[in-house]
Coordinates of C-alpha atoms in Angstrom, one line a residue:
Chain A
X65 CA -11.6 -16.9 28.6
X66 CA -9.8 -19.6 30.6
X67 CA -12.2 -22.2 29.3
X68 CA -11.1 -21.3 25.8
X69 CA -7.5 -21.5 26.8
X70 CA -8.0 -25.0 27.9
X71 CA -9.8 -26.0 24.7
X72 CA -7.3 -24.7 22.3
X73 CA -4.3 -25.4 24.4
X74 CA -4.7 -29.0 23.4
X75 CA -4.4 -28.4 19.6
X76 CA -1.0 -26.7 19.5
X77 CA 2.6 -27.9 19.9
X78 CA 4.5 -27.5 23.1
X79 CA 5.9 -24.1 22.0
X80 CA 2.4 -22.9 21.0
X81 CA 1.1 -23.9 24.4
X82 CA 4.0 -22.2 26.2
X83 CA 3.4 -19.0 24.4
X84 CA -0.4 -19.2 24.6
X85 CA -0.5 -19.6 28.3
X86 CA 1.6 -16.4 28.6
X87 CA 0.2 -14.4 25.7
X88 CA -3.1 -16.0 24.4
X89 CA -2.7 -14.9 20.8
X90 CA -3.4 -18.4 19.5
X91 CA -6.5 -18.7 21.7
X92 CA -7.6 -15.3 20.4
X93 CA -7.1 -16.4 16.7
X94 CA -8.9 -19.6 17.3
X95 CA -11.8 -17.9 19.0
X96 CA -12.1 -14.9 16.6
X97 CA -11.1 -16.4 13.3
X98 CA -11.8 -20.1 13.5
X99 CA -14.6 -20.9 15.8
X100 CA -16.2 -17.5 15.4
X101 CA -19.8 -18.1 14.4
X102 CA -20.9 -16.3 11.2
X103 CA -24.3 -16.4 9.6
X104 CA -24.5 -19.3 7.2
X105 CA -26.1 -17.3 4.4
X106 CA -23.4 -14.7 3.4
X107 CA -23.4 -13.9 -0.2
X108 CA -20.4 -12.8 -2.2
X109 CA -20.8 -9.2 -1.1
X110 CA -19.5 -10.4 2.3
X111 CA -16.1 -11.1 0.8
X112 CA -15.0 -7.5 0.7
X113 CA -14.0 -7.3 4.4
X114 CA -11.3 -9.9 3.8
X115 CA -10.4 -8.4 0.4
X116 CA -9.9 -5.0 2.1
X117 CA -7.7 -6.4 4.8
X118 CA -5.6 -8.0 2.1
X119 CA -5.5 -4.7 0.1
X120 CA -4.3 -2.8 3.2
X121 CA -1.5 -5.2 3.8
X122 CA -0.6 -5.2 0.1
X123 CA -0.5 -1.4 0.0
X124 CA 1.6 -1.2 3.1
X125 CA 4.0 -3.8 1.8
X126 CA 4.5 -2.3 -1.6
X127 CA 4.5 1.2 -0.1
X128 CA 7.3 0.4 2.3
X129 CA 9.5 -1.0 -0.5
X130 CA 8.7 2.0 -2.7
X131 CA 9.7 4.3 0.1
X132 CA 13.1 2.7 0.1
X133 CA 13.6 4.1 -3.4
X134 CA 11.6 7.3 -3.3
X135 CA 13.0 10.8 -2.7
X136 CA 10.6 13.2 -1.0
X137 CA 12.2 16.3 -2.4
X138 CA 10.8 18.5 -5.2
X139 CA 14.1 18.4 -7.1
X140 CA 14.3 14.6 -7.0
X141 CA 10.8 13.2 -6.5
X142 CA 9.7 12.9 -10.1
X143 CA 13.0 11.5 -11.3
X144 CA 13.2 9.0 -8.4
X145 CA 9.8 7.7 -9.5
X146 CA 11.0 7.3 -13.0
X147 CA 14.1 5.6 -11.7
X148 CA 11.8 3.2 -9.8
X149 CA 10.1 2.5 -13.1
X150 CA 13.2 1.9 -15.1
X151 CA 16.1 0.9 -13.0
X152 CA 14.9 -0.7 -9.7
X153 CA 14.4 -4.4 -10.0
X154 CA 10.7 -5.0 -10.2
X155 CA 10.2 -1.3 -9.4
X156 CA 7.6 -1.1 -12.2
X157 CA 5.7 -4.0 -10.5
X158 CA 5.8 -2.4 -7.1
X159 CA 4.7 0.9 -8.3
X160 CA 1.9 -0.4 -10.6
X161 CA 0.7 -2.6 -7.8
X162 CA 0.6 0.4 -5.5
X163 CA -1.0 2.8 -7.9
X164 CA -3.6 0.3 -9.2
X165 CA -3.9 -1.1 -5.7
X166 CA -5.2 2.3 -4.6
X167 CA -8.0 2.2 -7.3
X168 CA -8.9 -1.4 -6.4
X169 CA -8.8 -0.5 -2.7
X170 CA -11.5 2.1 -3.4
X171 CA -13.5 -0.3 -5.6
X172 CA -13.6 -2.7 -2.7
X173 CA -14.4 0.0 -0.2
X174 CA -17.3 1.3 -2.2
X175 CA -18.7 -2.1 -2.8
X176 CA -18.3 -2.9 0.9
X177 CA -20.1 0.4 1.8
X178 CA -23.0 -0.1 -0.6
X179 CA -23.3 -3.7 0.7
X180 CA -23.7 -2.2 4.2
X181 CA -26.2 0.3 3.0
X182 CA -28.3 -2.2 1.1
X183 CA -28.4 -4.7 3.8
X184 CA -28.8 -2.2 6.6
X185 CA -25.5 -3.2 8.3
X186 CA -25.3 0.3 9.9
X187 CA -28.4 -0.2 12.0
X188 CA -28.5 -1.0 15.7
X189 CA -26.4 -2.5 17.2
X190 CA -23.8 -1.9 14.5
X191 CA -23.8 2.0 14.5
X192 CA -20.3 2.3 15.9
X193 CA -19.0 -0.4 13.6
X194 CA -20.4 1.7 10.7
X195 CA -19.0 4.9 12.0
X196 CA -15.6 3.4 12.4
X197 CA -15.9 2.4 8.8
X198 CA -16.6 6.0 7.8
X199 CA -13.5 7.1 9.7
X200 CA -11.5 4.5 7.8
X201 CA -12.9 6.0 4.6
X202 CA -11.9 9.5 5.6
X203 CA -8.3 8.3 6.5
X204 CA -8.2 6.3 3.3
X205 CA -9.1 9.4 1.2
X206 CA -6.5 11.5 3.0
X207 CA -3.9 8.8 2.4
X208 CA -4.8 8.4 -1.2
X209 CA -4.7 12.1 -1.8
X210 CA -1.3 12.6 -0.2
X211 CA 0.1 9.5 -2.0
X212 CA -1.0 10.9 -5.3
X213 CA 1.0 14.1 -4.6
X214 CA 4.3 12.1 -4.1
X215 CA 5.2 11.4 -7.8
X216 CA 5.3 15.2 -8.2
X217 CA 3.7 15.2 -11.6
X218 CA 1.4 17.9 -12.9
X219 CA -1.7 16.3 -11.5
X220 CA 0.0 15.7 -8.2
X221 CA 1.0 19.3 -7.9
X222 CA -2.3 20.9 -9.0
X223 CA -4.4 18.3 -7.2
X224 CA -2.5 19.2 -4.0
X225 CA -3.0 22.9 -4.7
X226 CA -6.7 22.6 -5.3
X227 CA -7.4 20.3 -2.4
X228 CA -5.4 22.2 0.1
X229 CA -7.0 25.4 -1.1
X230 CA -10.4 23.9 -0.1
X231 CA -9.5 24.9 3.5
X232 CA -9.1 28.5 2.4
X233 CA -12.9 28.6 2.2
X234 CA -13.1 28.5 6.0
X235 CA -14.1 31.9 7.2
X236 CA -11.5 34.0 9.1
X237 CA -8.8 31.4 9.6
X238 CA -8.9 29.7 6.2
X239 CA -5.7 31.3 4.8
X240 CA -3.8 30.6 8.0
X241 CA -4.8 27.0 7.8
X242 CA -3.7 26.7 4.2
X243 CA -0.3 28.3 5.0
X244 CA 0.0 25.9 7.9
X245 CA -0.8 22.9 5.6
X246 CA 1.7 24.0 3.0
X247 CA 4.5 25.1 5.4
X248 CA 5.0 28.0 3.0
X249 CA 3.1 30.2 0.6
X250 CA 2.5 27.6 -2.1
X251 CA 2.6 23.9 -2.5
X252 CA 6.4 23.3 -2.3
X253 CA 9.1 21.2 -0.8
X254 CA 7.9 21.4 2.8
X255 CA 4.5 20.3 1.6
X256 CA 5.9 17.3 -0.3
X257 CA 8.0 16.4 2.7
X258 CA 5.2 16.4 5.2
X259 CA 2.8 14.6 2.8
X260 CA 5.4 11.8 2.5
X261 CA 5.7 11.5 6.3
X262 CA 1.9 11.5 6.7
X263 CA 1.4 9.2 3.8
X264 CA 3.6 6.7 5.5
X265 CA 1.9 7.3 8.9
X266 CA -1.8 7.1 7.9
X267 CA -1.9 3.5 6.8
X268 CA -0.9 2.5 10.3
X269 CA -3.7 4.7 11.7
X270 CA -6.0 3.0 9.3
X271 CA -4.7 -0.4 10.5
X272 CA -5.5 0.7 14.1
X273 CA -9.0 1.7 13.2
X274 CA -9.5 -1.5 11.2
X275 CA -8.6 -3.4 14.4
X276 CA -11.3 -1.4 16.3
X277 CA -13.7 -2.1 13.3
X278 CA -13.1 -5.8 13.6
X279 CA -13.4 -5.8 17.4
X280 CA -16.7 -4.0 17.1
X281 CA -17.8 -6.5 14.4
X282 CA -16.9 -9.4 16.6
X283 CA -19.0 -8.0 19.5
X284 CA -22.2 -7.6 17.5
X285 CA -21.5 -10.4 15.0
X286 CA -21.9 -10.0 11.3
X287 CA -25.1 -8.9 9.6
X288 CA -26.3 -11.1 6.8
X289 CA -28.4 -10.8 3.6
X290 CA -31.7 -11.3 5.4
X291 CA -30.8 -8.8 8.1
X292 CA -32.3 -11.2 10.6
X293 CA -30.2 -12.0 13.7
X294 CA -29.0 -15.6 14.0
X295 CA -31.3 -17.4 16.4
X296 CA -29.0 -20.3 17.3
X297 CA -26.2 -22.6 16.0
X298 CA -28.4 -23.8 13.1
X299 CA -28.2 -20.3 11.6
X300 CA -24.4 -20.0 11.7
X301 CA -21.2 -21.8 10.6
X302 CA -17.7 -21.5 12.1
X303 CA -15.7 -18.9 10.2
X304 CA -13.0 -21.5 9.5
X305 CA -13.1 -23.3 7.2
X306 CA -16.3 -22.0 5.7
X307 CA -15.6 -18.3 5.2
X308 CA -11.8 -18.5 5.2
X309 CA -12.2 -20.6 2.1
X310 CA -15.0 -18.6 0.6
X311 CA -13.0 -15.4 1.2
X312 CA -10.0 -17.0 -0.4
X313 CA -12.0 -17.7 -3.6
X314 CA -13.4 -14.2 -3.7
X315 CA -9.9 -12.7 -3.0
X316 CA -8.4 -14.8 -5.8
X317 CA -10.9 -13.5 -8.3
X318 CA -10.5 -9.9 -7.1
X319 CA -6.7 -10.1 -7.2
X320 CA -6.8 -11.7 -10.7
X321 CA -8.8 -8.7 -12.0
X322 CA -6.4 -6.3 -10.4
X323 CA -3.5 -8.2 -11.8
X324 CA -5.0 -7.9 -15.3
X325 CA -4.8 -4.1 -14.9
X326 CA -1.4 -4.1 -13.3
X327 CA 0.1 -6.2 -16.1
X328 CA -2.0 -5.2 -19.2
X329 CA -3.4 -1.8 -18.5
X330 CA -1.3 -0.3 -15.7
X331 CA -2.1 3.3 -16.6
X332 CA -5.8 2.8 -17.2
X333 CA -6.8 4.6 -14.0
X334 CA -4.0 7.2 -14.3
X335 CA -3.8 10.6 -15.9
X336 CA -1.2 11.0 -18.7
X337 CA -0.7 14.6 -17.4
X338 CA 0.9 13.2 -14.3
X339 CA 3.8 11.9 -16.4
X340 CA 4.8 15.5 -16.8
X341 CA 6.9 16.9 -13.9
X342 CA 5.2 19.4 -11.7
X343 CA 5.4 22.9 -13.1
X344 CA 4.2 25.4 -10.5
X345 CA 3.8 28.2 -13.1
X346 CA 1.5 26.3 -15.5
X347 CA -1.8 24.8 -14.6
X348 CA -3.0 22.0 -16.9
X349 CA -6.1 22.8 -19.0
X350 CA -8.2 20.2 -17.3
X351 CA -7.6 19.1 -13.8
X352 CA -9.3 16.0 -12.6
X353 CA -8.8 14.0 -9.4
X354 CA -8.4 10.3 -9.4
X355 CA -11.7 8.5 -10.3
X356 CA -12.5 7.6 -6.7
X357 CA -12.8 11.2 -5.8
X358 CA -14.9 12.3 -8.8
X359 CA -18.4 12.1 -7.1
X360 CA -17.2 14.3 -4.2
X361 CA -15.4 16.6 -6.7
X362 CA -18.7 16.9 -8.6
X363 CA -20.5 17.9 -5.4
X364 CA -17.8 20.5 -4.6
X365 CA -18.2 22.1 -8.0
X366 CA -22.0 21.9 -8.2
X367 CA -22.4 24.5 -5.5
X368 CA -21.5 27.5 -7.8
X369 CA -24.1 29.8 -6.2
X370 CA -24.3 31.6 -2.9
X371 CA -26.7 30.1 -0.4
X372 CA -28.0 33.0 1.7
X373 CA -24.9 34.3 3.5
X374 CA -22.7 31.3 2.6
X375 CA -20.5 32.0 -0.4
X376 CA -20.4 29.5 -3.2
X377 CA -16.8 28.6 -2.4
X378 CA -17.6 27.7 1.2
X379 CA -20.9 26.1 0.2
X380 CA -19.1 23.7 -2.1
X381 CA -16.6 22.7 0.5
X382 CA -19.3 22.2 3.1
X383 CA -21.4 20.2 0.7
X384 CA -18.4 18.0 -0.1
X385 CA -17.5 17.3 3.5
X386 CA -21.2 17.1 4.3
X387 CA -21.6 14.3 1.7
X388 CA -19.4 12.2 3.9
X389 CA -20.7 13.5 7.2
X390 CA -24.2 12.3 6.3
X391 CA -22.8 8.8 6.3
X392 CA -21.8 9.3 10.0
X393 CA -25.4 10.0 11.0
X394 CA -26.9 7.4 8.6
X395 CA -27.8 5.0 11.4
X396 CA -30.1 7.7 12.8
X397 CA -31.5 8.9 9.4
X398 CA -32.8 5.5 8.4
X399 CA -35.5 4.9 10.8
X400 CA -36.9 1.7 9.3
X401 CA -36.7 -1.2 11.8
X402 CA -36.0 -3.6 8.9
X403 CA -32.4 -4.0 8.0
X404 CA -32.2 -5.8 4.7
X405 CA -33.2 -4.1 1.4
X406 CA -34.6 -7.4 0.4
X407 CA -37.7 -6.8 2.5
X408 CA -38.0 -3.1 1.8
X409 CA -39.9 -2.9 -1.5
X410 CA -39.6 0.9 -1.9
X411 CA -36.1 1.4 -0.3
X412 CA -34.8 -1.1 -2.8
X413 CA -35.5 1.1 -5.7
X414 CA -34.3 4.3 -4.1
X415 CA -31.1 2.4 -3.2
X416 CA -30.6 1.6 -6.9
X417 CA -31.3 5.3 -7.7
X418 CA -28.7 6.4 -5.2
X419 CA -26.2 4.0 -6.7
X420 CA -26.9 5.5 -10.2
X421 CA -26.8 9.0 -8.7
X422 CA -23.2 8.3 -7.4
X423 CA -22.2 7.1 -10.8
X424 CA -23.8 10.2 -12.4
X425 CA -21.8 12.4 -10.0
X426 CA -18.7 10.4 -11.0
X427 CA -19.4 11.3 -14.6
X428 CA -20.0 15.0 -13.7
X429 CA -16.8 15.1 -11.7
X430 CA -14.8 13.9 -14.7
X431 CA -16.1 16.5 -17.2
X432 CA -15.9 20.3 -17.4
X433 CA -19.0 21.9 -15.9
X434 CA -19.7 23.9 -19.0
X435 CA -19.5 20.9 -21.4
X436 CA -22.6 19.8 -23.2
X437 CA -23.9 16.5 -22.1
X438 CA -25.1 15.5 -25.5
X439 CA -23.7 16.9 -28.8
X440 CA -26.3 19.3 -30.2
X441 CA -28.3 19.8 -27.0
X442 CA -27.3 23.3 -26.1
X443 CA -29.3 23.8 -22.9
X444 CA -28.1 20.7 -21.0
X445 CA -24.6 21.3 -19.5
X446 CA -22.7 19.0 -17.2
X447 CA -23.2 21.4 -14.3
X448 CA -27.0 20.8 -14.6
X449 CA -26.5 17.1 -14.0
X450 CA -24.2 18.2 -11.1
X451 CA -27.1 20.2 -9.5
X452 CA -29.4 17.2 -10.0
X453 CA -27.0 14.6 -8.7
X454 CA -26.0 16.7 -5.7
X455 CA -29.6 17.5 -4.8
X456 CA -30.6 13.9 -5.1
X457 CA -27.7 12.7 -2.9
X458 CA -28.7 14.8 0.0
X459 CA -32.4 14.4 -0.7
X460 CA -31.9 10.6 -0.4
X461 CA -30.2 10.7 2.9
X462 CA -31.8 13.7 4.6
X463 CA -35.5 13.4 3.4
X464 CA -36.2 10.1 1.7
X465 CA -34.6 7.7 4.2
X466 CA -36.4 9.2 7.3
X467 CA -39.7 9.3 5.5
X468 CA -39.3 5.8 4.1
X469 CA -38.9 4.5 7.7
X470 CA -42.3 5.9 8.5
X471 CA -44.3 5.2 5.3
X472 CA -42.8 2.1 3.8
X473 CA -44.5 -1.2 4.5
X474 CA -41.8 -3.9 4.6
X475 CA -42.4 -7.4 3.4
X476 CA -42.7 -10.1 6.1
X477 CA -39.3 -11.1 7.5
X478 CA -38.3 -14.8 7.6
X479 CA -38.4 -16.3 11.0
X480 CA -34.8 -17.2 10.9
X481 CA -31.8 -17.4 8.6
X482 CA -32.1 -21.1 8.1
X483 CA -35.7 -20.8 7.2
X484 CA -34.8 -18.3 4.5
X485 CA -31.9 -20.3 3.3
X486 CA -33.8 -23.5 3.0
X487 CA -36.7 -21.8 1.2
X488 CA -39.6 -23.7 2.9
X489 CA -41.3 -21.7 5.6
X490 CA -43.3 -24.6 6.9
X491 CA -40.8 -26.7 8.9
X492 CA -39.0 -25.6 12.0
X493 CA -35.5 -24.1 11.7
X494 CA -33.8 -26.7 13.9
X495 CA -35.3 -29.6 12.0
X496 CA -34.4 -28.3 8.5
X497 CA -30.9 -27.4 9.6
X498 CA -30.0 -31.0 10.3
X499 CA -29.4 -32.3 6.8
X500 CA -27.3 -29.2 6.1
X501 CA -24.9 -29.9 8.8
X502 CA -23.6 -33.0 7.1
X503 CA -22.9 -31.3 3.8
Chain B
X63 CA -18.2 -38.6 2.6
X64 CA -17.2 -42.2 3.4
X65 CA -13.7 -42.6 1.9
X66 CA -12.4 -44.4 5.0
X67 CA -11.9 -47.6 3.0
X68 CA -8.8 -46.2 1.4
X69 CA -6.0 -48.6 0.5
X70 CA -3.3 -48.2 3.1
X71 CA -3.0 -46.4 6.4
X72 CA -6.5 -47.6 7.4
X73 CA -7.7 -44.0 8.0
X74 CA -9.5 -41.6 5.8
X75 CA -6.9 -39.0 6.6
X76 CA -4.7 -39.9 3.5
X77 CA -6.8 -38.0 1.0
X78 CA -7.3 -35.0 3.2
X79 CA -3.6 -34.9 4.1
X80 CA -2.8 -34.9 0.4
X81 CA -5.1 -31.9 -0.1
X82 CA -3.7 -30.0 2.8
X83 CA -0.1 -30.7 1.6
X84 CA -0.7 -29.8 -2.0
X85 CA -2.7 -26.7 -1.1
X86 CA 0.0 -25.7 1.4
X87 CA 2.8 -26.3 -1.1
X88 CA 1.0 -24.2 -3.7
X89 CA 0.5 -21.5 -1.1
X90 CA 4.1 -21.5 -0.2
X91 CA 5.3 -21.4 -3.8
X92 CA 2.8 -18.5 -4.4
X93 CA 4.0 -16.6 -1.4
X94 CA 7.6 -17.1 -2.4
X95 CA 6.8 -15.9 -5.9
X96 CA 5.1 -12.8 -4.4
X97 CA 7.9 -12.0 -2.1
X98 CA 10.6 -12.4 -4.8
X99 CA 10.0 -8.9 -6.4
X100 CA 10.0 -7.3 -3.0
X101 CA 13.4 -8.8 -2.0
X102 CA 14.8 -8.3 -5.4
X103 CA 13.9 -4.6 -5.4
X104 CA 16.4 -4.1 -2.6
X105 CA 19.3 -5.4 -4.6
X106 CA 21.4 -2.9 -6.6
X107 CA 19.3 -1.3 -9.3
X108 CA 20.3 -0.9 -13.0
X109 CA 21.6 2.7 -12.4
X110 CA 23.7 1.5 -9.5
X111 CA 25.1 -1.4 -11.5
X112 CA 25.9 1.0 -14.4
X113 CA 28.4 2.7 -12.1
X114 CA 30.2 -0.6 -11.4
X115 CA 33.2 0.3 -13.7
X116 CA 35.3 3.4 -13.7
X117 CA 38.1 4.5 -16.0
X118 CA 41.2 6.2 -14.6
X119 CA 43.8 8.3 -16.4
X120 CA 47.2 7.5 -14.8
X121 CA 49.3 9.9 -16.8
X122 CA 49.3 12.6 -14.2
X123 CA 50.5 10.4 -11.4
X124 CA 54.2 10.7 -10.6
X125 CA 56.5 8.0 -9.2
X126 CA 56.1 7.7 -5.5
X127 CA 52.7 9.4 -5.6
X128 CA 49.5 7.8 -4.3
X129 CA 46.1 8.7 -5.5
X130 CA 42.6 7.7 -4.2
X131 CA 39.7 7.1 -6.6
X132 CA 36.2 6.0 -5.9
X133 CA 34.9 2.8 -7.4
X134 CA 31.4 1.4 -6.4
X135 CA 31.4 3.9 -3.5
X136 CA 34.7 2.5 -2.2
X137 CA 38.1 4.1 -2.1
X138 CA 40.7 2.5 -4.4
X139 CA 44.3 3.2 -3.7
X140 CA 46.5 3.7 -6.7
X141 CA 50.2 3.7 -5.8
X142 CA 52.9 4.4 -8.5
X143 CA 55.6 2.6 -6.5
X144 CA 59.3 3.6 -6.3
X145 CA 61.8 0.9 -7.3
X146 CA 62.7 0.7 -3.6
X147 CA 59.2 0.0 -2.6
X148 CA 58.8 -2.6 -5.3
X149 CA 62.0 -4.3 -4.2
X150 CA 60.9 -4.3 -0.6
X151 CA 57.6 -5.9 -1.5
X152 CA 59.1 -8.5 -3.8
X153 CA 61.8 -9.5 -1.3
X154 CA 59.5 -10.2 1.6
X155 CA 59.6 -13.9 2.4
X156 CA 56.1 -15.5 2.3
X157 CA 56.7 -16.9 5.7
X158 CA 56.6 -13.4 7.3
X159 CA 53.1 -12.9 6.0
X160 CA 49.8 -13.5 7.8
X161 CA 48.0 -13.8 4.4
X162 CA 50.8 -15.2 2.2
X163 CA 50.7 -13.8 -1.3
X164 CA 53.5 -12.8 -3.6
X165 CA 53.8 -9.3 -4.8
X166 CA 53.6 -10.5 -8.4
X167 CA 50.2 -12.0 -7.8
X168 CA 48.9 -8.6 -6.7
X169 CA 50.0 -6.4 -9.5
X170 CA 49.7 -6.4 -13.3
X171 CA 52.8 -4.3 -13.7
X172 CA 55.0 -3.9 -10.6
X173 CA 55.1 -0.1 -11.0
X174 CA 51.3 0.2 -10.3
X175 CA 49.8 -1.2 -7.1
X176 CA 46.0 -1.0 -7.1
X177 CA 44.1 -2.1 -4.0
X178 CA 40.8 -1.4 -2.4
X179 CA 41.5 1.0 0.5
X180 CA 39.4 -0.7 3.1
X181 CA 40.9 -2.3 6.1
X182 CA 40.0 -5.9 6.2
X183 CA 39.5 -5.7 9.9
X184 CA 36.3 -3.6 10.3
X185 CA 36.1 -1.4 7.2
X186 CA 38.0 1.8 8.0
X187 CA 40.1 3.6 5.4
X188 CA 43.8 3.2 6.3
X189 CA 46.1 6.3 6.3
X190 CA 49.1 6.6 4.1
X191 CA 47.8 8.1 0.8
X192 CA 49.5 11.4 1.6
X193 CA 53.2 11.4 2.4
X194 CA 52.4 13.4 5.6
X195 CA 50.2 10.6 7.0
X196 CA 51.6 7.6 9.0
X197 CA 52.3 4.6 6.8
X198 CA 52.9 2.1 9.4
X199 CA 56.1 0.1 10.2
X200 CA 56.3 -1.4 6.6
X201 CA 55.9 1.8 4.6
X202 CA 52.5 0.9 3.2
X203 CA 49.4 1.9 5.0
X204 CA 48.4 2.2 8.7
X205 CA 44.8 1.9 9.8
X206 CA 44.1 4.4 12.7
X207 CA 41.0 2.5 13.9
X208 CA 42.6 -0.5 15.4
X209 CA 46.3 -0.3 14.4
X210 CA 46.7 -2.6 11.4
X211 CA 49.9 -2.2 9.4
X212 CA 50.1 -2.9 5.6
X213 CA 53.3 -3.1 3.6
X214 CA 54.1 -1.6 0.2
X215 CA 52.2 -4.4 -1.5
X216 CA 49.1 -3.7 0.7
X217 CA 49.6 -6.9 2.6
X218 CA 48.7 -7.2 6.3
X219 CA 51.8 -7.3 8.5
X220 CA 50.7 -6.4 12.0
X221 CA 47.5 -5.7 13.9
X222 CA 44.1 -7.3 14.0
X223 CA 43.2 -7.3 10.3
X224 CA 43.1 -10.9 8.9
X225 CA 43.7 -10.3 5.2
X226 CA 45.6 -8.3 2.7
X227 CA 44.0 -5.2 1.1
X228 CA 42.0 -6.8 -1.8
X229 CA 42.9 -6.1 -5.4
X230 CA 40.0 -5.0 -7.4
X231 CA 39.4 -6.4 -10.9
X232 CA 41.1 -4.1 -13.4
X233 CA 42.8 -4.0 -16.7
X234 CA 45.1 -1.6 -18.6
X235 CA 43.3 0.0 -21.5
X236 CA 46.6 1.4 -22.7
X237 CA 49.9 2.4 -20.9
X238 CA 48.4 5.3 -19.1
X239 CA 44.8 4.4 -18.3
X240 CA 43.0 1.6 -16.5
X241 CA 39.4 0.4 -16.2
X242 CA 38.5 -0.8 -12.7
X243 CA 35.5 -3.2 -12.4

């Protein structure tokens, strides 16, 4: 630590040195974000950590400024949001950034997670890193859900009613818990008030867990597309300027796509129904959650049968929470010693099927269970795809992954990152790395 | 990467400095552009600005009566002054005033004095709108917070306040009604 202080102390101005010798923030930044050695072979999927950091900051910033205009009261909430849209300077921009930002936050999170799943980033020694990520996902889902309630539209209200009622499935104490969550006997003003308070709080909890996530990352170092640990300096590059710049490029592309939605299709991800004020006496004909909850919603609805002594209602709730809980134990379900899907010829295909399965569940979650999948095919209902998708989701994690670890024969791994980057397997890593260092 | 034979300066730094500076400048402009909507959103919104004028019917106010109305969230004192009060205000020599201003410069018609009822010291609302309240040594208004006295033209005469009670922008729509703002 003290060696680092001396090294970086020389770079800053007098004031920087004065601060740094008392509170080594600059040394820390230099060590963890500039000199930090990252594998040289990141592909574009490794951009999403930086993108997510940006999204969190963007959501907190727009959220704080929206909170200055928003009224968390059932009598005022809906109109205050309309006032933000019409009267507040750039209020439309702040709100559309925040609303579309939520969608793009989840897009980035899901890509980030599937990246981790394909390249085995959850495997030892990164189990805790992964689990912290799952905690962030849970907090993010809670935050997004409560945020969606705040505009107090029809979907806000009925989404809140349905989701809080999930807890009524818990045996014995379910109803008490729901009453506690509501602060009353239905979703009403106390509910809106506490959701606003918690919606403001949770992002800062997320921020805290993100810090732990990054600390854990910087202990183990980043995984990489080969899944092979760096063997030495020839396998890594300093984070700055290599990945600060690469992250900037990826971020610019991502933000450009988001901006296209914000400015040209701001309600693309939204439900028209939510532009109607909440009416506690009238449920809309078709309730759907936001798209990022659809696969989980599909799993919830797919358990419409009793399993032994477990009633369908409780079964669905357990399955839905279970679908996230399996991610917690994923590091111990996947027993294959090989990290990257590149070298796992069978896993690779099942990974693709899992991805399609999640998309299928998304489709199922967005349609009424009794709808026909194809016009004219009477016997195939959406719910049937829900059964299939839900079965496959758990089958993949609970049965396939453990078995694959035993029966799959992985392809030979490259000796090192630089060997795989430079293609040729014949020359030594250190020798081949030399010409690259100039570039 | 051998651009060290650049024209002047002798070092290869020139080109890289240029890149740093232009990238930094673009970044700063971008950041400023991104911050603008956030800052702007804190300024008064359209619905607040829409309340920036208020119309008052004066017909019910009798001579010697003072009325308070609200304009932009602030109290506005309307005083239908008695001839004695007008005379007192007009006869005051400018030399006696801390913030010299003639009475004529502060009214549209002498009968109606219209001022913002916020003490120019630290923002309290002076007393004197009701005849039962203290009006200070000059018969105008008296601020209870720190003891500033205003005269019948709303001018500061004594106490810590530096300036006269400000006159809001207003116009007579007809003989008995005004529009403030």
